[in-house]
Short mmCIF file of C-alpha atoms in Angstrom, two decimals:
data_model
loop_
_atom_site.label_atom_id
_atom_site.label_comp_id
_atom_site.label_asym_id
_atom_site.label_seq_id
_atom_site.Cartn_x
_atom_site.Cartn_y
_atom_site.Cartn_z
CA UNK A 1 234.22 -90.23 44.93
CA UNK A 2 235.23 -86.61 45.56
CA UNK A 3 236.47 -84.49 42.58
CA UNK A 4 238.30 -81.78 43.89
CA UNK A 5 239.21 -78.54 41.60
CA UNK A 6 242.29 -77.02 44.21
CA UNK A 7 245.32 -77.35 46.48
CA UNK A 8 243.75 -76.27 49.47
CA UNK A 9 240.81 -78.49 49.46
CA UNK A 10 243.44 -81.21 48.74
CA UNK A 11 245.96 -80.49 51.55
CA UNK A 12 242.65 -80.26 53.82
CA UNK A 13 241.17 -83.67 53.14
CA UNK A 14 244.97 -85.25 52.88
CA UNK A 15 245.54 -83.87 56.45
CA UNK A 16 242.27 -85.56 57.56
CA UNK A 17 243.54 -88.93 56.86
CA UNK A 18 246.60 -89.48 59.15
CA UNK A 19 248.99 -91.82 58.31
CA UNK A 20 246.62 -93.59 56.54
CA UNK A 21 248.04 -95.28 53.12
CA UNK A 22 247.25 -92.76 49.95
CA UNK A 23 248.20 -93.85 46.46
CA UNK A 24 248.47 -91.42 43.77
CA UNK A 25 248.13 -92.02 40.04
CA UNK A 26 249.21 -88.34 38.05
CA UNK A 27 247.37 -88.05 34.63
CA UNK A 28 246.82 -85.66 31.84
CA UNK A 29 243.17 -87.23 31.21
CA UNK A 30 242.01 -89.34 28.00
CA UNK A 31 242.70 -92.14 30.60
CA UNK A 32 243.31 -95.87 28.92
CA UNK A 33 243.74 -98.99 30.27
CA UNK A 34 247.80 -98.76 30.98
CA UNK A 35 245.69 -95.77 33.27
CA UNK A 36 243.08 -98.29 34.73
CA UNK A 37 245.84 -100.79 35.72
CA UNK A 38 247.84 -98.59 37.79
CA UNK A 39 244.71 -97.26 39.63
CA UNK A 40 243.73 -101.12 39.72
CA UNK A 41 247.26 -101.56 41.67
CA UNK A 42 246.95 -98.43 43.74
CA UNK A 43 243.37 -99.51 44.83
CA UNK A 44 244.26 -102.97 46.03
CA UNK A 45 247.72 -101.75 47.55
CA UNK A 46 246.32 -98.63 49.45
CA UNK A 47 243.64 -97.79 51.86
CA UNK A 48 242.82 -94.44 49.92
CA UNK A 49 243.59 -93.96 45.55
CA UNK A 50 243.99 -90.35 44.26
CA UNK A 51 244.07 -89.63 40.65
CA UNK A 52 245.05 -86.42 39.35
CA UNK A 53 243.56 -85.16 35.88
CA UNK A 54 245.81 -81.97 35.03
CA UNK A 55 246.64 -80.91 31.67
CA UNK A 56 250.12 -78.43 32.26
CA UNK A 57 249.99 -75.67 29.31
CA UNK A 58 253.79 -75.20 29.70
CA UNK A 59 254.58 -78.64 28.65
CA UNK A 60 253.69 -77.83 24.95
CA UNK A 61 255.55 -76.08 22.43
CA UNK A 62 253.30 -75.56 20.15
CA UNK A 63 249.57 -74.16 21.37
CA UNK A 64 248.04 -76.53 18.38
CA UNK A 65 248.56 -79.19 20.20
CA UNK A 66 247.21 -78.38 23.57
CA UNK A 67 243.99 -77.23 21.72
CA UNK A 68 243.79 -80.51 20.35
CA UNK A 69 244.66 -82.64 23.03
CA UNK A 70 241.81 -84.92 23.67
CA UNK A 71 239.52 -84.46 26.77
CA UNK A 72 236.93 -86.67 28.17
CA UNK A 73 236.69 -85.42 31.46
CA UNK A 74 233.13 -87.03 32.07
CA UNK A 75 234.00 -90.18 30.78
CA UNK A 76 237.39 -90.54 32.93
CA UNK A 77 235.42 -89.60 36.19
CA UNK A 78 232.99 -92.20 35.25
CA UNK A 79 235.60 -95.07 34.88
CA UNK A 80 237.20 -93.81 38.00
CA UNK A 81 234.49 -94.04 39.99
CA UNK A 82 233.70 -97.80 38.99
CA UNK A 83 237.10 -98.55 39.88
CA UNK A 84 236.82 -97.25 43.43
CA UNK A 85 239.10 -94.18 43.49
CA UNK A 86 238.11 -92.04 46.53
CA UNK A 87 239.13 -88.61 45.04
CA UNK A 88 240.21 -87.07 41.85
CA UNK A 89 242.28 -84.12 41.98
CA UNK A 90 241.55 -82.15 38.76
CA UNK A 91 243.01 -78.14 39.15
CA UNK A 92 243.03 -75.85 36.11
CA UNK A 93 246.09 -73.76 35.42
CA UNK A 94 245.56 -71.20 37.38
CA UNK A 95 245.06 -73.21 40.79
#
């Protein structure tokens, strides 16, 4: 499974696969199982699964609750990987 941290690196190994099929799952992280069923689906129903792990700061009013959101990066790239994702597309803000 490849984690990758920007666009470019993205675009670059999206343009590599053709026409091949590419299902996406978009997450903010602190993944739970309604998260491991629609990776589930995209891994049976696609010949390649990307799952995004992004946390936008301008979705939140108030900073306390960014700083608390939970974050178990290590522990969502683990489950990934034992559910056969190829990639995992995890930019900070500024990418």
């Amino acid at each position: 499974m490849k984690v990758i941290t920007n666009i470019e690196e993205f675009k670059k190994i999206r343009s590599e696969l053709g026409t091949d099929s590419v299902g996406f799952v978009p997450t903010m992280g602190a993944l739970h199982q309604g998260h491991f069923s629609l990776v589930e689906k995209s891994v049976e129903d696609n010949e390649m699964t990307v799952v995004s792990i992004y946390v936008n700061e301008t979705q939140f009013n108030n900073p306390n609750d960014l700083k608390t959101y939970p974050s178990k990066k290590a522990d969502d790239l683990n489950a990934l990987k034992k559910l056969g994702v190829d990639a995992v597309f995890t930019p900070d803000y500024q990418s």
